[in-house]
Coordinates of C-alpha atoms in Angstrom, one line a residue:
X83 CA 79.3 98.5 80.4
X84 CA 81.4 100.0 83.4
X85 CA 84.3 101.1 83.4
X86 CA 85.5 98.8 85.8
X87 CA 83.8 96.1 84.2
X88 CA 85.8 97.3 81.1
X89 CA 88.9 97.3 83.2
X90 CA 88.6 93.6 84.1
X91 CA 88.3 92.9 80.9
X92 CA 91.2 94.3 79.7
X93 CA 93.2 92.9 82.5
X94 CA 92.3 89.4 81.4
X95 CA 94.5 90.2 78.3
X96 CA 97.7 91.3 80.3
X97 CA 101.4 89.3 79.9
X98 CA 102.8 89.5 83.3
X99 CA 106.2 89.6 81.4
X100 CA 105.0 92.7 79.6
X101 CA 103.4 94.4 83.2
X102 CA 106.8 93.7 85.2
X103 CA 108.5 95.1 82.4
X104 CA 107.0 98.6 82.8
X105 CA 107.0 98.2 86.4
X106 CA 110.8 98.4 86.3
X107 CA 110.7 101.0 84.1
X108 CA 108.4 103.0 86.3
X109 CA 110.8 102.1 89.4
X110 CA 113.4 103.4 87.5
X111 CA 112.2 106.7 86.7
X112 CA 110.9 107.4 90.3
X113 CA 114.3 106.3 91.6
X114 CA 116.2 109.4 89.9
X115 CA 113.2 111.3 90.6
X116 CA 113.4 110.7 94.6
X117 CA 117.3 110.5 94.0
X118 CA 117.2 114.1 92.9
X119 CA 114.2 115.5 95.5
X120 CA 116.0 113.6 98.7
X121 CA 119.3 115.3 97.2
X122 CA 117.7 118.7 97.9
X123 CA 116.2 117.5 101.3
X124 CA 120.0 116.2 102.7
X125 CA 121.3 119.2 101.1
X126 CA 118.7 121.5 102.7
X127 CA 119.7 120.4 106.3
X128 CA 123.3 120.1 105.5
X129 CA 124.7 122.6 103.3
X130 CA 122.1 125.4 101.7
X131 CA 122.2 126.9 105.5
X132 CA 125.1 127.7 104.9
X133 CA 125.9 128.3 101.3
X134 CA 122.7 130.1 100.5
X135 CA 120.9 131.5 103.6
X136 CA 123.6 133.6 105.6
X137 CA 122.2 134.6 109.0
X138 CA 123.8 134.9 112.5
X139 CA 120.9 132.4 114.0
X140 CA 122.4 129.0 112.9
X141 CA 118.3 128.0 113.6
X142 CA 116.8 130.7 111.5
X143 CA 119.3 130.0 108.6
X144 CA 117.9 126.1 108.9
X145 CA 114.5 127.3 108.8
X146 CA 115.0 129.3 105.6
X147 CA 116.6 126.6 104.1
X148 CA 114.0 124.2 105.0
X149 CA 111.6 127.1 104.0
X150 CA 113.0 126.4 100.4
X151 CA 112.2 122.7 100.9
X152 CA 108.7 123.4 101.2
X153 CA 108.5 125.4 98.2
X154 CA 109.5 122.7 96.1
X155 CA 106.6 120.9 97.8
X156 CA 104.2 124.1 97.3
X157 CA 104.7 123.7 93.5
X158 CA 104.0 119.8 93.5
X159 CA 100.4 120.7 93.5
X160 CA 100.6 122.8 90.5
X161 CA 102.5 120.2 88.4
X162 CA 100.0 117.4 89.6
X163 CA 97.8 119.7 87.9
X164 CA 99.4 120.3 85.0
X165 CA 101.0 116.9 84.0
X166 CA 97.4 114.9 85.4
X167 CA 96.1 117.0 82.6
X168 CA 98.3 115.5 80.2
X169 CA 98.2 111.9 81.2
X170 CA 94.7 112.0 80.8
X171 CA 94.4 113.3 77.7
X172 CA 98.0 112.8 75.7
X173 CA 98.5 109.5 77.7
X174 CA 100.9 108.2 80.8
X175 CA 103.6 107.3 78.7
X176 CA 104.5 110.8 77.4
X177 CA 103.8 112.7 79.8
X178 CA 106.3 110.5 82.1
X179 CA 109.4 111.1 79.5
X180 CA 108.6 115.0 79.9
X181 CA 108.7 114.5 83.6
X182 CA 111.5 112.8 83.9
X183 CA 113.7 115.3 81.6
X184 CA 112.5 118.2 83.8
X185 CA 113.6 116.7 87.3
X186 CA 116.9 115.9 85.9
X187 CA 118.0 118.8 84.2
X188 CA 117.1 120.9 87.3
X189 CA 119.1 119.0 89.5
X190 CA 122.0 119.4 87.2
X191 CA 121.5 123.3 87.5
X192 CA 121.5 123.2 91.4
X193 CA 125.0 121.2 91.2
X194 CA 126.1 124.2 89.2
X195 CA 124.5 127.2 91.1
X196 CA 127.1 129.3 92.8
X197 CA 126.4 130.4 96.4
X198 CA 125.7 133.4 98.3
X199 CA 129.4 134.6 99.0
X200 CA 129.9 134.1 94.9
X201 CA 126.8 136.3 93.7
X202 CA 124.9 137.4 96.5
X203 CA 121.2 137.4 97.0
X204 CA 120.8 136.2 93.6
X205 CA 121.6 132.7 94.2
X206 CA 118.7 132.0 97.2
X207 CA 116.7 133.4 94.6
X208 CA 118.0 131.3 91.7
X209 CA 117.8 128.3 93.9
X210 CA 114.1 128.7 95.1
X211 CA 113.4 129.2 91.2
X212 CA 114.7 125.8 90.6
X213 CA 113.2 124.2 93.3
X214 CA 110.1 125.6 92.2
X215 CA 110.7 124.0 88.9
X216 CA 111.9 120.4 90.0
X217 CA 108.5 120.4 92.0
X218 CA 106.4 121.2 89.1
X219 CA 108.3 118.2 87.3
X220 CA 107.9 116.0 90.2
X221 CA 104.3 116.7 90.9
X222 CA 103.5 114.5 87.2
X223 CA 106.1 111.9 88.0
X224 CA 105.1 109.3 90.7
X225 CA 101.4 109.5 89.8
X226 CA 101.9 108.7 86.1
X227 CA 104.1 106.3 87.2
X228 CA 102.1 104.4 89.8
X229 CA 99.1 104.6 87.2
X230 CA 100.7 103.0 84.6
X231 CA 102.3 100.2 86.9
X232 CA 99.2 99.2 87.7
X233 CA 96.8 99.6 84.4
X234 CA 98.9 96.9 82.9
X235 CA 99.3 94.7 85.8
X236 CA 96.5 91.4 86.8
X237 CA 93.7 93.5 89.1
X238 CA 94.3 90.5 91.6
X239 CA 98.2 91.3 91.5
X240 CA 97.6 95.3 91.6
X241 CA 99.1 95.5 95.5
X242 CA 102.2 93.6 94.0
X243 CA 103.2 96.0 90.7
X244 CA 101.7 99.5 92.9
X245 CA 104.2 98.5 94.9
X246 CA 107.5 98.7 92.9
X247 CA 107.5 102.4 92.0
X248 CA 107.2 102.7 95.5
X249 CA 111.0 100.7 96.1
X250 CA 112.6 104.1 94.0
X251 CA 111.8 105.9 97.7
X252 CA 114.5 103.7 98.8
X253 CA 116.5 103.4 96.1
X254 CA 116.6 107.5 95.5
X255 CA 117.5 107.5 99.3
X256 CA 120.4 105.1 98.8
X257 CA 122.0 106.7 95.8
X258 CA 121.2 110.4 97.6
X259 CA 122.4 109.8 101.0
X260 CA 125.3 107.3 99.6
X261 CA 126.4 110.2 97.4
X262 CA 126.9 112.9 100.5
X263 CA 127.9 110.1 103.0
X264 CA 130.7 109.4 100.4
X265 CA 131.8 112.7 99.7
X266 CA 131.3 113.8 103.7
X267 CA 133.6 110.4 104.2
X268 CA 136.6 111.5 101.4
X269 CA 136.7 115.1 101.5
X270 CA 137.3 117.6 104.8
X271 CA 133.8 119.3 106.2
X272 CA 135.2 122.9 104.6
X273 CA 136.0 120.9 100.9
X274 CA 132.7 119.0 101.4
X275 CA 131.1 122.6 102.3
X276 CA 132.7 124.4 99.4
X277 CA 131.9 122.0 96.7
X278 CA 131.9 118.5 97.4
X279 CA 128.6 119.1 97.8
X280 CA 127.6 119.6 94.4
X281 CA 129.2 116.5 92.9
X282 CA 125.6 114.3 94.1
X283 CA 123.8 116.9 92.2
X284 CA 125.9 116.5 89.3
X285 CA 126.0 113.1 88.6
X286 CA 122.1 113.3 87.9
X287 CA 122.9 114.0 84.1
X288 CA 124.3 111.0 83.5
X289 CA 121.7 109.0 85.3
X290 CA 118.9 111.0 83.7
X291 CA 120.2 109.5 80.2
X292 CA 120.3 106.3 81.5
X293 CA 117.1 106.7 83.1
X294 CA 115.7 107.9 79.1
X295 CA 117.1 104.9 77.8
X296 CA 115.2 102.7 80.2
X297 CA 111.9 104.5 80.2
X298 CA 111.9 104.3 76.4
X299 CA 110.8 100.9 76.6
X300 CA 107.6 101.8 78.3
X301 CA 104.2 100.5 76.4
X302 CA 101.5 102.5 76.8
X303 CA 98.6 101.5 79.4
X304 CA 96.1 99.6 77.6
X305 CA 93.8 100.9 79.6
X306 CA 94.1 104.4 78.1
X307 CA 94.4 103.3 74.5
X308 CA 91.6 101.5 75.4
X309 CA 89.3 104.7 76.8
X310 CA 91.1 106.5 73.5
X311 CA 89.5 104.2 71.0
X312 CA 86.3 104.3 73.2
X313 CA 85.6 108.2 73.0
X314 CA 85.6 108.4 76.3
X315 CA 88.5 110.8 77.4
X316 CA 87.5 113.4 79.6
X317 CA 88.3 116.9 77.9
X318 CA 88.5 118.5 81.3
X319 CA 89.9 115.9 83.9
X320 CA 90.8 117.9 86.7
X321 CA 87.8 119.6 86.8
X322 CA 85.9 116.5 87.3
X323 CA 88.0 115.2 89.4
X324 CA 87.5 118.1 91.8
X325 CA 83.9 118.1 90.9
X326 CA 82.9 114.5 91.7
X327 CA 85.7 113.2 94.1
X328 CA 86.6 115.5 96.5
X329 CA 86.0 112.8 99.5
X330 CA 88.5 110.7 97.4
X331 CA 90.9 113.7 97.3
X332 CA 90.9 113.8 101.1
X333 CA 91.1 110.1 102.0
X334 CA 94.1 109.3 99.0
X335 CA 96.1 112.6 100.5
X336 CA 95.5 111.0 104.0
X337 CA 96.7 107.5 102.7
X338 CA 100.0 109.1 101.2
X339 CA 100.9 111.5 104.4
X340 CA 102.9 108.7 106.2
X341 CA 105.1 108.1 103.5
X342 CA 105.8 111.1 102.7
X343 CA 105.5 113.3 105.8
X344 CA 106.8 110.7 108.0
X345 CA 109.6 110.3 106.0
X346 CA 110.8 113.5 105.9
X347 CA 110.4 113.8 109.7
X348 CA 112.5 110.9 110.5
X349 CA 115.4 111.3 108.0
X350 CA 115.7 115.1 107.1
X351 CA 114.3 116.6 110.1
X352 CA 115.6 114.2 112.4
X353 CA 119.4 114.6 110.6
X354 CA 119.2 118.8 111.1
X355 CA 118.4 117.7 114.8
X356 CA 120.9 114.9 115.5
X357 CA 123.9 117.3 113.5
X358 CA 122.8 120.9 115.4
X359 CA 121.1 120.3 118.6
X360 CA 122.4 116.9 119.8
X361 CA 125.9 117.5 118.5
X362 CA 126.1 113.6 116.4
X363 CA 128.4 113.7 113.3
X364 CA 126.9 114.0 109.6
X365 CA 128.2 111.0 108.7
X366 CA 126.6 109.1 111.1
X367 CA 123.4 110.6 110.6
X368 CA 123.7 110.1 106.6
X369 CA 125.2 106.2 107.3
X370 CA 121.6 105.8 109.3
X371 CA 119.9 107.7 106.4
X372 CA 121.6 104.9 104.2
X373 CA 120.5 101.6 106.2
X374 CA 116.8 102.8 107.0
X375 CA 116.6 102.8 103.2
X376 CA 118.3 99.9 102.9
X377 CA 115.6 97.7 105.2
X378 CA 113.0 99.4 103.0
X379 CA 113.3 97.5 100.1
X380 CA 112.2 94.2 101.3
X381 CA 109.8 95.8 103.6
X382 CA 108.2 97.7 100.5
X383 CA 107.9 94.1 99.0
X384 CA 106.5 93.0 101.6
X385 CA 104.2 95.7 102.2
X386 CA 102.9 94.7 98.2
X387 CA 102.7 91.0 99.0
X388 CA 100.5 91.8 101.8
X389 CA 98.4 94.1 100.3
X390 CA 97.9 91.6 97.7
X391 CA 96.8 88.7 100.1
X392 CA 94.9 90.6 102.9
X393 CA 94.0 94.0 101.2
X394 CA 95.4 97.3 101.1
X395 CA 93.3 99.0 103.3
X396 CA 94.3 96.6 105.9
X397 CA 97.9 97.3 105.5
X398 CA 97.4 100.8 105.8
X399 CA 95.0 100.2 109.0
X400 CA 98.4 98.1 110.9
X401 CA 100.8 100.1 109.3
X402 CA 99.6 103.4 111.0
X403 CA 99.2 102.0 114.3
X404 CA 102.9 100.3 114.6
X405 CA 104.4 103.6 113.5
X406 CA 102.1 105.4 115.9
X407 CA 103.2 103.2 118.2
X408 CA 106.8 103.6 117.7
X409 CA 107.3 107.4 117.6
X410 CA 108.7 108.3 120.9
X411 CA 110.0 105.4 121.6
X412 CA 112.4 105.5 118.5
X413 CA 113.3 109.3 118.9
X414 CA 114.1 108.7 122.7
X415 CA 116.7 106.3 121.3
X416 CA 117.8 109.0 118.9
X417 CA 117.8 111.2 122.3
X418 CA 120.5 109.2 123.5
X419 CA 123.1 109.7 121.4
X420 CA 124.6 106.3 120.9
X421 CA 125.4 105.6 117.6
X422 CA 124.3 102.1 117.3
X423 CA 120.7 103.4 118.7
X424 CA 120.4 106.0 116.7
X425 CA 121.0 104.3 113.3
X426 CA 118.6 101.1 114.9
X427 CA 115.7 104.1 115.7
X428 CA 116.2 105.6 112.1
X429 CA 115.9 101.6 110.7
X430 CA 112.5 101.1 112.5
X431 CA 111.1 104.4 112.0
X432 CA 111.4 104.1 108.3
X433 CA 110.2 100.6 108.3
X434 CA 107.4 100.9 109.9
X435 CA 106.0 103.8 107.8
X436 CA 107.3 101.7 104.7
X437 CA 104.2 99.1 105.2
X438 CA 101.1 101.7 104.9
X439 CA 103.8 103.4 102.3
X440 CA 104.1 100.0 99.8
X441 CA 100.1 100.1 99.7
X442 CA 99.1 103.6 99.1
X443 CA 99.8 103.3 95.4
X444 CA 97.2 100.6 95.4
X445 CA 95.0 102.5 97.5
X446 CA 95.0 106.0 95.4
X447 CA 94.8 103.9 92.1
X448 CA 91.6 102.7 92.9
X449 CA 89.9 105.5 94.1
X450 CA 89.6 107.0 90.9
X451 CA 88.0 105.7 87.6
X452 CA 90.7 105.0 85.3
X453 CA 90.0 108.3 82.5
X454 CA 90.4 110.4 85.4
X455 CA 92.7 108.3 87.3
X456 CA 96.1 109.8 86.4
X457 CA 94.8 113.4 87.4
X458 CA 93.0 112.3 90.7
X459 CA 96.1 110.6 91.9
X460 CA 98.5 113.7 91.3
X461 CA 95.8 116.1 93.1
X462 CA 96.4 113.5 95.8
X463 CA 99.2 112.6 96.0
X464 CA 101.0 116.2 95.8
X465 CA 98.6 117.6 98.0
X466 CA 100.4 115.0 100.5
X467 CA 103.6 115.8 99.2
X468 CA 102.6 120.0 99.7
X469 CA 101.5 119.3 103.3
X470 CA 104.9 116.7 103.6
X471 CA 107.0 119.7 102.8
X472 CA 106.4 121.6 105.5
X473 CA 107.1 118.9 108.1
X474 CA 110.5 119.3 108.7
X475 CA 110.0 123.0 108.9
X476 CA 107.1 122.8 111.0
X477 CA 108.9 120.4 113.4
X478 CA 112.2 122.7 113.8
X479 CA 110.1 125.6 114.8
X480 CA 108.4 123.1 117.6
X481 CA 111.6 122.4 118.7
X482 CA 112.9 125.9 119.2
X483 CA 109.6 126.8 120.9
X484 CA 109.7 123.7 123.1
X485 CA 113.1 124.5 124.0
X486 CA 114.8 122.0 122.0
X487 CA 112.9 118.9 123.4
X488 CA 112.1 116.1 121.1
X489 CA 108.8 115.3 122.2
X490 CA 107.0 117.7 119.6
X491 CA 108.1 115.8 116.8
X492 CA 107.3 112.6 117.9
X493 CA 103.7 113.7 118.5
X494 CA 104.0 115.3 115.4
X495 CA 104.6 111.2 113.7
X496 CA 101.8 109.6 115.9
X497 CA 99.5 112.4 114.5
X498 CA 100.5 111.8 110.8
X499 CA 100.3 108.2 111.1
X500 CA 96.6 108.3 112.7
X501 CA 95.7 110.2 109.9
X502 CA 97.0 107.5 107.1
X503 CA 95.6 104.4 109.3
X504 CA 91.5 106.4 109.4
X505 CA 92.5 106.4 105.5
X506 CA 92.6 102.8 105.6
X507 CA 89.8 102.6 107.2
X508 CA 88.2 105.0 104.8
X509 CA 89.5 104.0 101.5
X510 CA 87.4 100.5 101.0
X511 CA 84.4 102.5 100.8
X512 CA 85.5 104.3 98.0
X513 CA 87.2 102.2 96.2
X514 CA 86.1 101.5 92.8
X515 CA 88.0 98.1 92.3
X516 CA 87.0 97.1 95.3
X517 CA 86.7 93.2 95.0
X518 CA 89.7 93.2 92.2
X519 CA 91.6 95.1 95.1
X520 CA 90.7 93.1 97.6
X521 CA 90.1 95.8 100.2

């Protein structure tokens, strides 16, 4: 018997009550875990230029601080690692409450980390450190969570429940981005400098125990309790993961870039550029921040229905080309300064990156079988997230060479959406759920 035969067969024994149930708790979970990575990101091209990296060069401050962005993503790797491990072996469920404590304790510590003019060269230090640790936490969190959406969901329904981790993207973006647009709104830029700033970062405590209470509920994939009664766990996950799927490494990091990379290019990158080089307000940028997440709820839904009726892959395949599509055009609008353009351009940007972004749950899932499945997807995943992390970095030091011109990054989108539609294209081949995914 396969193991995706066995798979079907537990799937004929799923209660759709009991499979949107974790769903939610899963969407939960990754919504304080985005909420407290897209806190750093704002923060990075806001604030820790200025509290934490004190240079002369307003740009080469920016780069450090979005130098300490990418660590965070440098160290996803290293969790996916660490915490596929576990999910493999101790089981999703577990290894998603240990995740989940991590990110939001750290954040907790960042809202309370005094600043370069309070202790020096210490605190850059201190704050890489933790950003090194909330990226080992992270690195376990949206792959276990993803995974155990959809081992307890209907393999026909898969596109639907890999979807709804995917909404706390959005969700993480609203509460983030709401947070600093608030406190940017209510407090003066030197208050809001000073220590408004850490209030965001703060109020992840109290949202980690809600977040706790919630993912306490969880059930444990059946799936995996099923491979536990089996005898088939893999002692050594990882390295067979890297030892018999390194094409499906390649093509479920490529199906991940867009939603992660693009993301980052479009909100934090393009809020560092809008604030410093085309003189817009931070509030503005943030309130477009705040409505591009907004219209990526529904189109994450969407995105899941889709995926559902026509097949992932497909999604992907459109998704890539519209945002390719739509990458100058939307940062010429940008360009132009008007406020109602530039929060329109930041609305279809994210959107159209949402679509290929609502389906690559669905996509990484089923490119791995499932006793390996939880490790495959980190490798994947946070290799996407690693590459991700440099993005906004990458792009600012394009823009200084280009002499502050846009049109760097908006090759820079077309490129990393090519790269997630020949994933698409890709990822039906591999697929090991092929007609239950309907690729």
């Amino acid at each position: 018997m396969s193991e995706t035969v066995s798979e079907a067969k537990v799937a004929l024994h799923v209660d759709p009550a009991t499979a949107k149930k974790v769903a939610i708790a899963a969407l939960v979970g990754t919504a304080l875990e985005w909420y407290d990575f897209f806190l750093f990101t704002t923060a990075a091209a806001l604030v820790f230029n200025v509290q934490y990296f004190v240079s002369g060069d307003p740009l080469v401050a920016t780069m450090q601080s979005f130098g300490t962005l990418a660590v965070g993503f440098v160290a996803r790797p290293i969790g996916g690692l660490i915490f596929g491990h576990m999910g493999d072996r101790i089981g999703r469920k577990r290894t998603l409450m240990i995740t989940i404590v991590g990110i939001g304790i750290v954040t907790g510590l960042i809202g309370l980390l005094p600043n370069y003019f309070s202790i020096g060269l210490a605190a850059p230090i201190m704050l890489i450190l933790l950003r090194v640790l909330q990226g080992l936490a992270v690195g376990g969190e949206w792959s276990g969570a993803v995974t155990i959406a959809v081992e307890h969901a209907p393999i026909e329904q898969r596109a639907r429940f890999a979807a709804m981790p995917q909404i706390g993207s959005p969700i993480g973006t609203l509460l983030s981005s709401g947070g600093f647009f608030l406190v940017a709104l209510f407090f003066s830029q030197e208050t809001f400098d000073s220590w408004g700033w850490r209030i965001p970062f703060l109020l992840a405590i109290p949202l980690l125990l809600i977040s706790i209470l919630i993912r306490r509920s969880l059930t444990e994939s059946p799936i995996f309790n099923e491979i536990l009664e089996a005898g088939e766990s893999e002692s050594a996950p990882i390295k067979q993961v890297l030892k018999t799927s390194p094409l499906q490494i390649l093509v479920g990091l490529s199906a991940a870039l867009l939603g992660v990379g693009g993301f980052y290019l479009v909100t934090t990158f393009m809020i560092s550029y809008g604030t410093q080089q085309l003189g817009l307000s931070s509030q503005l940028m943030l309130l477009g921040t705040v409505i591009a997440a907004a219209i990526e709820i529904p189109v994450l839904i969407l995105g899941g229905r889709l995926g559902e009726r026509f097949g992932a892959s497909k999604v992907a395949i459109v998704g890539g080309i519209v945002s390719a599509v739509l990458a100058f055009p939307t940062f010429m609008m940008v360009e132009s300064r008007n406020p109602v353009l530039v929060v329109l351009a930041m609305s279809i940007a994210v959107a159209a990156l949402s679509m290929p972004y609502a389906v690559s749950g669905t996509i990484l899932t089923g490119l791995f079988p499932a006793k390996l499945r939880y490790s495959g997807v980190a490798i994947a995943s946070n290799l996407a997230g690693m590459i991700s992390g440099f993005v906004p970095l990458i792009a600012t030091a394009l823009l200084a060479a280009a002499g502050e011109k846009f049109w760097p990054a908006a090759l820079m989108l077309v490129v990393i959406s090519l790269i997630t539609m020949s994933a698409g294209i890709f990822s039906p081949r591999l697929s090991i759920n092929e007609k239950g995914l309907k690729h």
